[in-house]
Amino acid sequence: MNNLFNYIDKESPVHRLTGATKFVCLLLWNFAAMYTYDTRYLCVMAVLSFVLFAVSKIKLKEVSFMLGFTAVFVLINNVLVYVFSPQHGTEIYGTCTYLFGLSGKYAPTAEQLFYHLNYFLKYLASIPSVILFVSTTNPSEFAASLNKLGVKYTVAYSVALALRYIPDVQKEYDEISKAQQARGIEMSKKAPLMKRIKSAASILIPLILSSMDRVEIVSNAMELRSFGKNKKRTWYMGRPFKWTDIAAMIFCAFLVIVAVFLNFKNNGRFFNPFI
Amino acid sequence: MDTILKFENFGFKYDAQTSPTLYDINFSVKKGEKVLIAGPSGCGKSTLVHCINGLVPFSYKGKITGSLSLFGRETRDMSLFEISKHVGTVLQDSDAQFVGLTVAEDIAFALENDCVGEPELHDRVMDVAKLVNIDEFMGHAPTELSGGQKQRVSLGGVLVDDVELLIFDEPLANLDPATGKQAIELIDELQKKTGVAVIIVEHRVEDVLHRSVDRMILMDKGRIVADATPDELLSTNALIEKGVREPLYLSAMKYAGIEVTPSLRPGSIDTVVIGEAEAGKLRDWYEHAPADRKPAEAEDILDVRHLSFSYDGTRKALNDISIKIKSGEMLAIVGTNGAGKSTFSKVLCGFEHEDDGEIFFEGGDFKGFSIKERADRIGYVMQNPNQMISKIMIFDEVALGLRSRGVSEEDIKTRVEDTLKICGLWPFRNWPVSALSYGQKKRVTIAAIMVLEPKVIILDEPTAGQDYRHYTEIMEFLTELNKRGITVIMITHDMHLMLEYADRAVAFSEGRIIKDADSAAILTDSGIIERASLKETSLYELCKKAGIPDGTDFVRRFIAYEREVVRQ
């Protein structure tokens, strides 16, 4: 199954953590990575991310689609930052060191390049953790552990349910799209944009209508099997919290504390090597 | 307490409707009983199911009159959840009712909601999975299962609750004939093992009666019109009169002039008694029945040579397919899910591209033709009309293909109006699509394809889920188009459709064509039947009982007789 949300079943210490633990760790980890621009810290985080990948036994090849997608995104993002504020680095670090003997608004400065390095490192520290979360967390088990953390089970279950129906909807979209193309709806890049938007409607309307039918059937099927009867429910895929879960969360909390500490030490979010 | 369920002068009216859907319902179901409820679409059988499992009145609001009790308690005083402890429902569409990400979770669903803890939860799920024989697939996702396996999972999901009554709402609707037969056997076997009472709601009477039932209830227009044993009910003409198809062997017996009485045990082909007198009549009819007409010679419109295709590059979905289709033919493509029937039509329409082989249309190479260009020659109609309809008004829906081809509004008007006339939709030309019935919507989608004037039209399961009346309506319409010279290709699981309407049938199995012959020859060939997941027609068994040696020829004559004598 080629979904964006792609759980890869393996046996590893990362897989063994509960979904909720991984979710909390993900939030803490990313808060830390977003909070600081300290280059040394980000480097450590980036390295740690890849160590975690190795521990989880997820191969880079298996998540290549997501990696490629984010790589393109990061690249565009960096280019745009440079185009719109080429002097951002100078403003932050307070010095202006032109490189290669050039000068002017768009001339590269050491500060700007350093800023871009940090920016890039931030992604390097955070994106792998997101991908890792997605590929090592069984959605059902995630729903179960969210519920344990106090999220209402009806809400938690809807996560798992949505994932259950993604392949069905994908398949249906494909079929409808082909049949509509046969009737002459142009979906290829040859058609002008407005026409393509209109064409999309002629696929989406049948898709939405047939999904609505499905919603009614599912909600009946669920009610007939006691969904919503009690305030609580148990989970087939649920797992008890273990000491490793606690340890993982403590470690991530520690990362946040370090990030906050660095903030005071650096007198701000940036580590400045130029002064 | 022997009676599980009891209806007394029961009636029901939905809040959104002006007249009641059910009137004067009186019947009861005892412990361990097996009841078949049949009736045409719109007779109220689905509403009746909802009344029993509690969706009426708890999810669908309305006004109840009379009494419906479960173990002596009025169900309207219970809750939906209380009812579901006693009554398990297997819904019609096993694809959509699957709620878990895996088989195990789906079976566990009801237990989870009842807060059953470990280790009991895992143990009970395993026990039930073994009971329905799906325990080897616990970690599989629904999309990875076959139709029969899905049915087993949905059964497991309700059996896990130790219910006393199981309701099956059209269990055969999405299954191929062989899987349907297994499903009926599975239901029978489970009932014997667990002693639950079973209600099967289905209009495919002959298929359900493959295993005996205690009683048959026939419904029409919201009322029960008959409640008797199958032997009694099938001795009358009630089924035909109410628009439900009667078993084929019975039709044959009636054509032969045999007076069907309960003493002949007509409830099933296995029990029906063909004595000397009956056998004599059947042989006599067979000898005098018109012989099958020879198909007229015609040019090949489609010539497919050595076609191969694979979705993933390893498993061949189509493997060296060669077939010639004549202009003006009515052809059925049959075979189990995944045999390659749909893939074959997708490759023809250009939705997928062949890896190998050639397709010739009227002698010209099809390669290089886009989806749109092929669509001008081969029209494709999807199974579910809701998957095709994207306009509000019928006229616009039919005009869609022409508009996107840049035809002038003037021409569009005449062509759409002509097509609507041919398709019997002229009276509705200014109606919104939503006001039409399912069968009429199907017509709209066919009209939307016909307006492009293709020479060939491919229909995916044209009659799936339709009762006998709608089935006949759709098929007669297609026959009408066929007479106008359109070549009709039907992908189907329906053996009746094959027998009654297809000149020729092509059986697919594992990406190959395993037989290309007339339907009678295919449905009497046991090797092909097994490989293509079909079921032997009961006519063949009838021949054996009557001592007619050439069963295939008997089936051919039966079809010819129906076409030429009965349907005129």
JSON list of C-alpha atoms in Angstrom, two decimals, chain B residues 2 4-5 29-35 71 84-90 131-132 155 158-168 186-200 212 214:
[
{"chain": "B", "resi": 2, "resn": "ASP", "atom": "CA", "xyz": [-38.72, -20.94, 22.62]},
{"chain": "B", "resi": 4, "resn": "ILE", "atom": "CA", "xyz": [-36.97, -15.44, 20.02]},
{"chain": "B", "resi": 5, "resn": "LEU", "atom": "CA", "xyz": [-38.73, -12.86, 17.95]},
{"chain": "B", "resi": 29, "resn": "VAL", "atom": "CA", "xyz": [-38.94, -16.92, 14.78]},
{"chain": "B", "resi": 30, "resn": "LYS", "atom": "CA", "xyz": [-38.16, -19.77, 17.13]},
{"chain": "B", "resi": 31, "resn": "LYS", "atom": "CA", "xyz": [-34.90, -20.82, 18.63]},
{"chain": "B", "resi": 32, "resn": "GLY", "atom": "CA", "xyz": [-32.61, -22.42, 16.04]},
{"chain": "B", "resi": 33, "resn": "GLU", "atom": "CA", "xyz": [-34.98, -21.74, 13.16]},
{"chain": "B", "resi": 34, "resn": "LYS", "atom": "CA", "xyz": [-33.79, -20.73, 9.69]},
{"chain": "B", "resi": 35, "resn": "VAL", "atom": "CA", "xyz": [-36.00, -18.39, 7.73]},
{"chain": "B", "resi": 71, "resn": "PHE", "atom": "CA", "xyz": [-37.59, -12.74, 24.18]},
{"chain": "B", "resi": 84, "resn": "SER", "atom": "CA", "xyz": [-27.34, -6.06, 19.48]},
{"chain": "B", "resi": 85, "resn": "LYS", "atom": "CA", "xyz": [-26.39, -8.46, 22.30]},
{"chain": "B", "resi": 86, "resn": "HIS", "atom": "CA", "xyz": [-29.10, -10.79, 21.00]},
{"chain": "B", "resi": 87, "resn": "VAL", "atom": "CA", "xyz": [-29.26, -9.96, 17.32]},
{"chain": "B", "resi": 88, "resn": "GLY", "atom": "CA", "xyz": [-26.22, -9.92, 15.05]},
{"chain": "B", "resi": 89, "resn": "THR", "atom": "CA", "xyz": [-26.50, -8.33, 11.62]},
{"chain": "B", "resi": 90, "resn": "VAL", "atom": "CA", "xyz": [-24.27, -8.99, 8.64]},
{"chain": "B", "resi": 131, "resn": "LEU", "atom": "CA", "xyz": [-14.79, -20.92, 14.14]},
{"chain": "B", "resi": 132, "resn": "VAL", "atom": "CA", "xyz": [-15.20, -18.99, 10.88]},
{"chain": "B", "resi": 155, "resn": "LEU", "atom": "CA", "xyz": [-19.63, -13.14, 10.37]},
{"chain": "B", "resi": 158, "resn": "VAL", "atom": "CA", "xyz": [-21.10, -10.56, 14.98]},
{"chain": "B", "resi": 159, "resn": "LEU", "atom": "CA", "xyz": [-20.64, -14.12, 16.27]},
{"chain": "B", "resi": 160, "resn": "VAL", "atom": "CA", "xyz": [-18.11, -12.88, 18.83]},
{"chain": "B", "resi": 161, "resn": "ASP", "atom": "CA", "xyz": [-21.09, -11.51, 20.78]},
{"chain": "B", "resi": 162, "resn": "ASP", "atom": "CA", "xyz": [-22.84, -14.89, 21.39]},
{"chain": "B", "resi": 163, "resn": "VAL", "atom": "CA", "xyz": [-26.01, -13.70, 19.69]},
{"chain": "B", "resi": 164, "resn": "GLU", "atom": "CA", "xyz": [-29.15, -15.84, 19.49]},
{"chain": "B", "resi": 165, "resn": "LEU", "atom": "CA", "xyz": [-30.33, -14.51, 16.13]},
{"chain": "B", "resi": 166, "resn": "LEU", "atom": "CA", "xyz": [-28.27, -13.78, 13.03]},
{"chain": "B", "resi": 167, "resn": "ILE", "atom": "CA", "xyz": [-29.62, -11.64, 10.20]},
{"chain": "B", "resi": 168, "resn": "PHE", "atom": "CA", "xyz": [-28.03, -11.64, 6.77]},
{"chain": "B", "resi": 186, "resn": "LEU", "atom": "CA", "xyz": [-20.91, -21.62, 5.87]},
{"chain": "B", "resi": 187, "resn": "ILE", "atom": "CA", "xyz": [-24.10, -20.09, 7.29]},
{"chain": "B", "resi": 188, "resn": "ASP", "atom": "CA", "xyz": [-25.67, -23.52, 7.45]},
{"chain": "B", "resi": 189, "resn": "GLU", "atom": "CA", "xyz": [-22.65, -25.06, 9.12]},
{"chain": "B", "resi": 190, "resn": "LEU", "atom": "CA", "xyz": [-22.38, -22.30, 11.72]},
{"chain": "B", "resi": 191, "resn": "GLN", "atom": "CA", "xyz": [-26.04, -22.52, 12.50]},
{"chain": "B", "resi": 192, "resn": "LYS", "atom": "CA", "xyz": [-25.71, -26.22, 13.17]},
{"chain": "B", "resi": 193, "resn": "LYS", "atom": "CA", "xyz": [-22.63, -25.68, 15.33]},
{"chain": "B", "resi": 194, "resn": "THR", "atom": "CA", "xyz": [-23.96, -22.80, 17.41]},
{"chain": "B", "resi": 195, "resn": "GLY", "atom": "CA", "xyz": [-27.72, -23.36, 17.32]},
{"chain": "B", "resi": 196, "resn": "VAL", "atom": "CA", "xyz": [-28.52, -19.72, 16.56]},
{"chain": "B", "resi": 197, "resn": "ALA", "atom": "CA", "xyz": [-31.65, -18.75, 14.68]},
{"chain": "B", "resi": 198, "resn": "VAL", "atom": "CA", "xyz": [-30.96, -17.34, 11.21]},
{"chain": "B", "resi": 199, "resn": "ILE", "atom": "CA", "xyz": [-32.87, -14.93, 9.00]},
{"chain": "B", "resi": 200, "resn": "ILE", "atom": "CA", "xyz": [-31.60, -14.56, 5.45]},
{"chain": "B", "resi": 212, "resn": "SER", "atom": "CA", "xyz": [-32.48, -26.17, 3.40]},
{"chain": "B", "resi": 214, "resn": "ASP", "atom": "CA", "xyz": [-37.35, -24.11, 7.62]}
]
